[in-house]
CSV table of C-alpha atoms in Angstrom, one decimal:
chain,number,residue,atom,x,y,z
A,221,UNK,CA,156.4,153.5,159.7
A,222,UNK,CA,156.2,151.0,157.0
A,223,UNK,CA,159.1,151.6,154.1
A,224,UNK,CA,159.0,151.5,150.7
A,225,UNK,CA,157.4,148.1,149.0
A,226,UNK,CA,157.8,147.1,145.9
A,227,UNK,CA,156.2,143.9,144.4
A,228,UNK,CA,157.3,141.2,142.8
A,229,UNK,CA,160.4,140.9,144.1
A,230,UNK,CA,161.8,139.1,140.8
A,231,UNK,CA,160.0,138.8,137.2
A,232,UNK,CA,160.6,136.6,134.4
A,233,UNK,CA,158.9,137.7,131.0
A,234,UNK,CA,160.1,136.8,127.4
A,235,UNK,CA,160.5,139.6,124.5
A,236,UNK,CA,157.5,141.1,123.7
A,237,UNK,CA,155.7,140.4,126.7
A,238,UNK,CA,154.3,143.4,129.1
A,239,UNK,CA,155.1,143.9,132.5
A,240,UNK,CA,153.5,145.8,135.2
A,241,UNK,CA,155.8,147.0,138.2
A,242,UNK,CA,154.1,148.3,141.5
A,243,UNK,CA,155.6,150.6,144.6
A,244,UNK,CA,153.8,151.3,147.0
A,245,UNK,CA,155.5,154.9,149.1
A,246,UNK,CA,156.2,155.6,152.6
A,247,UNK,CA,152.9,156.4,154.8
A,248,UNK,CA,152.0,160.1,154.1
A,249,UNK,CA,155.0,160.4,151.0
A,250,UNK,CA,153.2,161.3,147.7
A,251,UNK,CA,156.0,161.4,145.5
A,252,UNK,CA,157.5,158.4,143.7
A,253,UNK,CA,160.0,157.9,141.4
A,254,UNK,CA,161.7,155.1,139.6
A,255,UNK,CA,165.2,154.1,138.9
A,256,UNK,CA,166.5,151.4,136.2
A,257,UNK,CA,169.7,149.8,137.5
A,258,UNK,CA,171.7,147.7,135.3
A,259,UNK,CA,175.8,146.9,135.0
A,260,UNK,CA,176.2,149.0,132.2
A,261,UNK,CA,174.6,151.9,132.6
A,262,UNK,CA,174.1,152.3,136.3
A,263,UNK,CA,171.2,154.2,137.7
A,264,UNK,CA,168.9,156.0,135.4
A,265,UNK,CA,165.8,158.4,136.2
A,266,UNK,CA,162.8,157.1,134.7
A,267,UNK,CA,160.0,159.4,135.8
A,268,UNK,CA,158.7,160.9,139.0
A,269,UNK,CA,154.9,161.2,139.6
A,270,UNK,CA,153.6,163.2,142.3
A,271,UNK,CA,149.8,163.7,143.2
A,272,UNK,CA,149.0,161.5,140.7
A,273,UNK,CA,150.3,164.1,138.1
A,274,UNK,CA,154.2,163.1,136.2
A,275,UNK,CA,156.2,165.8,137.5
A,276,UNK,CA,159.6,165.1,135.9
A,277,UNK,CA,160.6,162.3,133.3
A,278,UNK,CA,163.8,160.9,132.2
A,279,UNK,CA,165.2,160.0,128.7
A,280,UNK,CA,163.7,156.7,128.3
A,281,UNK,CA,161.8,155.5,125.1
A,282,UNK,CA,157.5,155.8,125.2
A,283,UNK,CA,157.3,151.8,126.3
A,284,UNK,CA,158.2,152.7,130.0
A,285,UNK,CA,155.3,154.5,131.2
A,286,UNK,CA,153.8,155.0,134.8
A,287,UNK,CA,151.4,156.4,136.6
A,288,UNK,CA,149.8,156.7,140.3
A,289,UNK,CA,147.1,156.8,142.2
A,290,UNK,CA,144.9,158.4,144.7
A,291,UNK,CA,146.4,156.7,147.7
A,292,UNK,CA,150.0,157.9,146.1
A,293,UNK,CA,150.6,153.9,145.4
A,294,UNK,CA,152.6,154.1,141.7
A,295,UNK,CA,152.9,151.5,139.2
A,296,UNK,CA,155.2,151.7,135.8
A,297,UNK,CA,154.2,149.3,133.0
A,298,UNK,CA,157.3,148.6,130.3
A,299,UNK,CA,155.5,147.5,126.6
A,300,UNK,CA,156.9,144.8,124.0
A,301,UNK,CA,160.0,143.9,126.4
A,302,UNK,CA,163.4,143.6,124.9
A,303,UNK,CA,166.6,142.0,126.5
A,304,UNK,CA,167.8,145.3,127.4
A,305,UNK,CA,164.9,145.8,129.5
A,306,UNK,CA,166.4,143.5,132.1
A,307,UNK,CA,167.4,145.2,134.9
A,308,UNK,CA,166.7,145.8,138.5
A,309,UNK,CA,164.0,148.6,139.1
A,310,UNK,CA,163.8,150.7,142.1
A,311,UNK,CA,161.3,153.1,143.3
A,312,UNK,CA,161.6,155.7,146.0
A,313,UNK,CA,159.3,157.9,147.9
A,314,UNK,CA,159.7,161.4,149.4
A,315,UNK,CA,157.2,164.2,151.1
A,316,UNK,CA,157.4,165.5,147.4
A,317,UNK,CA,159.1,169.0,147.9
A,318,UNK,CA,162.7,169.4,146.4
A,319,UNK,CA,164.7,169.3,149.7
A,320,UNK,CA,162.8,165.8,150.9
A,321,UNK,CA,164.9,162.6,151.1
A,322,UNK,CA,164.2,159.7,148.6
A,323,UNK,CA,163.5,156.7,150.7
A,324,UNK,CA,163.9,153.3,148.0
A,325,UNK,CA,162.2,150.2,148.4
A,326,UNK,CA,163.8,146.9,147.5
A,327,UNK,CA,163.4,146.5,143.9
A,328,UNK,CA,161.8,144.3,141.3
A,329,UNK,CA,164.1,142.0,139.5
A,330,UNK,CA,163.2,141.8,136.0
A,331,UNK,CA,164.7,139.4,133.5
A,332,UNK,CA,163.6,139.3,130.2
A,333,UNK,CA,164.5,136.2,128.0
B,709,UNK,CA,172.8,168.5,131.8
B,710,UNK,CA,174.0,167.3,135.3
B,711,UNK,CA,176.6,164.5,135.6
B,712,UNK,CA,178.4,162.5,138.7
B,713,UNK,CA,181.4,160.8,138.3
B,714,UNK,CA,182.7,158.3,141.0
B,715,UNK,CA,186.3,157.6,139.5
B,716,UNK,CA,187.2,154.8,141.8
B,717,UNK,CA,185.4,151.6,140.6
B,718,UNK,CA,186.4,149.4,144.0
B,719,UNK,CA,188.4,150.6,147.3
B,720,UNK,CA,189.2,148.1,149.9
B,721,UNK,CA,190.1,149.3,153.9
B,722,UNK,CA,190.6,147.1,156.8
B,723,UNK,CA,188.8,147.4,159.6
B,724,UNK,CA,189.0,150.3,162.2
B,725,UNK,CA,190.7,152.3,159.5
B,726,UNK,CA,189.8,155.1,157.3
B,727,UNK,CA,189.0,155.4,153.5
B,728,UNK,CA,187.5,158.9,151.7
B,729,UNK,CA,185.3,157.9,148.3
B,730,UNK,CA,185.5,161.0,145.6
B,731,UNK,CA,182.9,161.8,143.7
B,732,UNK,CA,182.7,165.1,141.2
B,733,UNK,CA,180.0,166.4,139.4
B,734,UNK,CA,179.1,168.6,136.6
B,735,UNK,CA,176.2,171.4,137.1
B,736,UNK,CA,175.5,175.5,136.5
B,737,UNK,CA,172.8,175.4,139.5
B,738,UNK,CA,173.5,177.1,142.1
B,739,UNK,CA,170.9,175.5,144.2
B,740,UNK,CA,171.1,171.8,144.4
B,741,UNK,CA,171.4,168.6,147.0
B,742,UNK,CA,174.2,165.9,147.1
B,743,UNK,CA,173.8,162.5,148.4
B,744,UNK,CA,175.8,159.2,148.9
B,745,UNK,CA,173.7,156.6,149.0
B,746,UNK,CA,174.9,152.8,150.4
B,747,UNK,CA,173.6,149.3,148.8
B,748,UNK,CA,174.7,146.5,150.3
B,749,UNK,CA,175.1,143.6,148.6
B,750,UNK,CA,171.6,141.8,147.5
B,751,UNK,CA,170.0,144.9,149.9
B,752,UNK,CA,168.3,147.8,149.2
B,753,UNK,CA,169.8,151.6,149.1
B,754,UNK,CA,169.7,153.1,152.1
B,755,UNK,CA,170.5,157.0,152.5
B,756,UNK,CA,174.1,157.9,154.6
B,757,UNK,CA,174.4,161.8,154.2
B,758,UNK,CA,173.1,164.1,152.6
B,759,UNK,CA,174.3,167.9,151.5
B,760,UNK,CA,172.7,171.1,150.8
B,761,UNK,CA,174.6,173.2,148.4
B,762,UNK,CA,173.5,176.7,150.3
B,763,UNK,CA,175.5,175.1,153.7
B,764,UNK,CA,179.4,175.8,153.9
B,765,UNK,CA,179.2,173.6,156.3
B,766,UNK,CA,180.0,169.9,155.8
B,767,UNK,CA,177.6,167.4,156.5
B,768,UNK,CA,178.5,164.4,159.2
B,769,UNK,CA,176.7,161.9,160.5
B,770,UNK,CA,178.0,159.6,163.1
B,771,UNK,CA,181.4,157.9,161.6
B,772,UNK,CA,180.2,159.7,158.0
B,773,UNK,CA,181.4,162.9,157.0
B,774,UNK,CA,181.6,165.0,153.7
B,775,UNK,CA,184.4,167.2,152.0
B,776,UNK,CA,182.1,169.5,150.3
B,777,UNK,CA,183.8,171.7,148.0
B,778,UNK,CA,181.4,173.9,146.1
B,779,UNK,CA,184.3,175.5,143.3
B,780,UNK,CA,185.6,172.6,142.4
B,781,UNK,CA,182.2,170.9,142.3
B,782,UNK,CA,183.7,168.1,144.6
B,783,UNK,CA,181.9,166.0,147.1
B,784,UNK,CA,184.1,163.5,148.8
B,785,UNK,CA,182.5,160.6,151.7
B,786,UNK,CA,184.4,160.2,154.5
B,787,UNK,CA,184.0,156.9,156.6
B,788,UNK,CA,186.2,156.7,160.2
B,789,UNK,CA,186.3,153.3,161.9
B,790,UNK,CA,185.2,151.2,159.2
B,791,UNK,CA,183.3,148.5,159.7
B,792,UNK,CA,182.2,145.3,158.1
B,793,UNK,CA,178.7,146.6,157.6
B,794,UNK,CA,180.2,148.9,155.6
B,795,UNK,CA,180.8,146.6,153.0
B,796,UNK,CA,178.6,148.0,150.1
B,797,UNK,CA,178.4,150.0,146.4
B,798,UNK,CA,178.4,153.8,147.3
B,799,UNK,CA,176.6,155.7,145.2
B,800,UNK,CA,177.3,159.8,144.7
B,801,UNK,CA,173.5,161.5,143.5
B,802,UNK,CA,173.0,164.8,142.6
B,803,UNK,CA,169.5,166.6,142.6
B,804,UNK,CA,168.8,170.2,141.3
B,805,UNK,CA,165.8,171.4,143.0
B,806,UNK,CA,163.0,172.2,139.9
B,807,UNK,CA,162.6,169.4,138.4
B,808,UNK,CA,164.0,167.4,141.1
B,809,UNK,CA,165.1,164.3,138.8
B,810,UNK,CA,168.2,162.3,140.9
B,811,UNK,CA,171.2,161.7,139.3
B,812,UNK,CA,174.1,159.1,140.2
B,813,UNK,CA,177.2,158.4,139.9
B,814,UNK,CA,178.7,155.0,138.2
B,815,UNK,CA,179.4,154.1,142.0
B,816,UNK,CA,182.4,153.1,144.3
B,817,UNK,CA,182.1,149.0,145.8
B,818,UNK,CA,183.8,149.2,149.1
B,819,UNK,CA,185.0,146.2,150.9
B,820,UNK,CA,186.0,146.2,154.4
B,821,UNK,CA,188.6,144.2,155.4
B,822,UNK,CA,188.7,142.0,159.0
């Protein structure tokens, strides 16, 4: 089976700006989640949608939003960037029950300037 | 709220030996999973054991084993024989089962030693 794909692999937008992230899940997984990783504050939980439906979301501000689609494919979309944004974002996949492994892709590499 | 805390920043081994990296975490589930997940450098995370809080028994795969102590909410990794390809940032995660958000630790960087 295919992994976890995430695309771009690296993103450069300036302040303000709007990005739009995409994951695409393990074959057959319909859950995905996403992770912010930065120096500072390590790896946070931004949201987790399964069956197209957010099941669980972390304590982020409204400008990080997500959402996914039939096929299970997920995208997260980040409004009026700030610096702080920058960061490396990872998504992961899983069957969707509680017990299921996360699988994570490779990340996108965002950089906001 | 759940927390993990990984209180070594970097560990170093040399090769062939052994090296345990702590992690501790914070919870009233009773219910939950425990992970330590590996990224090596420029790589993505890859999964290297997991735990299920309801098992007494500790989790081991291959030259990865866990020192799971439910009381003291402990959950130490284990790695025998290091090797190079060890080299990595292990991360301690926690996950309670409804909602099942993930939840890390600041995370160890290990660097094996030839």
């Amino acid at each position: 089976k295919a992994g976890v794909t995430q695309t771009p692999r690296y993103l450069i937008k300036t302040r303000g700006q709007q990005v739009t992230l995409s994951c695409s899940p393990i074959s057959g997984h319909r859950s995905v989640s996403w992770y912010q990783q930065t120096p500072g504050q390590g790896l946070q939980f931004l949201f987790e949608y399964f069956s197209e439906t957010q099941r669980n979301k972390g304590n982020f501000p409204g400008r990080f939003s997500g959402r996914q689609f039939s096929n299970s494919r997920s995208e997260m979309n980040v409004s009026t960037l700030e610096l702080g944004d920058s960061a490396l974002y990872l998504c992961a996949s899983s069957s969707g029950g509680p017990e299921d492994t996360q699988y994570f892709g490779p990340g996108t590499r965002l950089t906001v300037l | 709220a759940q927390t993990v805390t990984q209180s070594q920043p970097e560990m170093s081994v040399q090769e062939a030996e052994t090296v345990t990296l702590s992690c501790t975490y914070d919870t009233s589930e009773n219910n939950y999973y425990l992970f330590w997940y590996k990224q090596p450098p420029s790589r993505q995370m890859i999964l290297v054991i997991r735990q299920e809080a309801y098992k007494q028994q500790n989790a081991t795969e291959n030259r990865f084993s866990v020192n799971f102590q439910k009381a003291a909410k402990s959950f130490s990794l284990k790695i025998s024989d290091s090797q190079l390809g060890d080299t990595a940032m292990y991360f301690c995660a926690f996950m309670k089962l409804v909602p099942s958000d993930m939840r890390f630790g600041a995370g160890t960087r290990l660097t094996v030693k030839p």
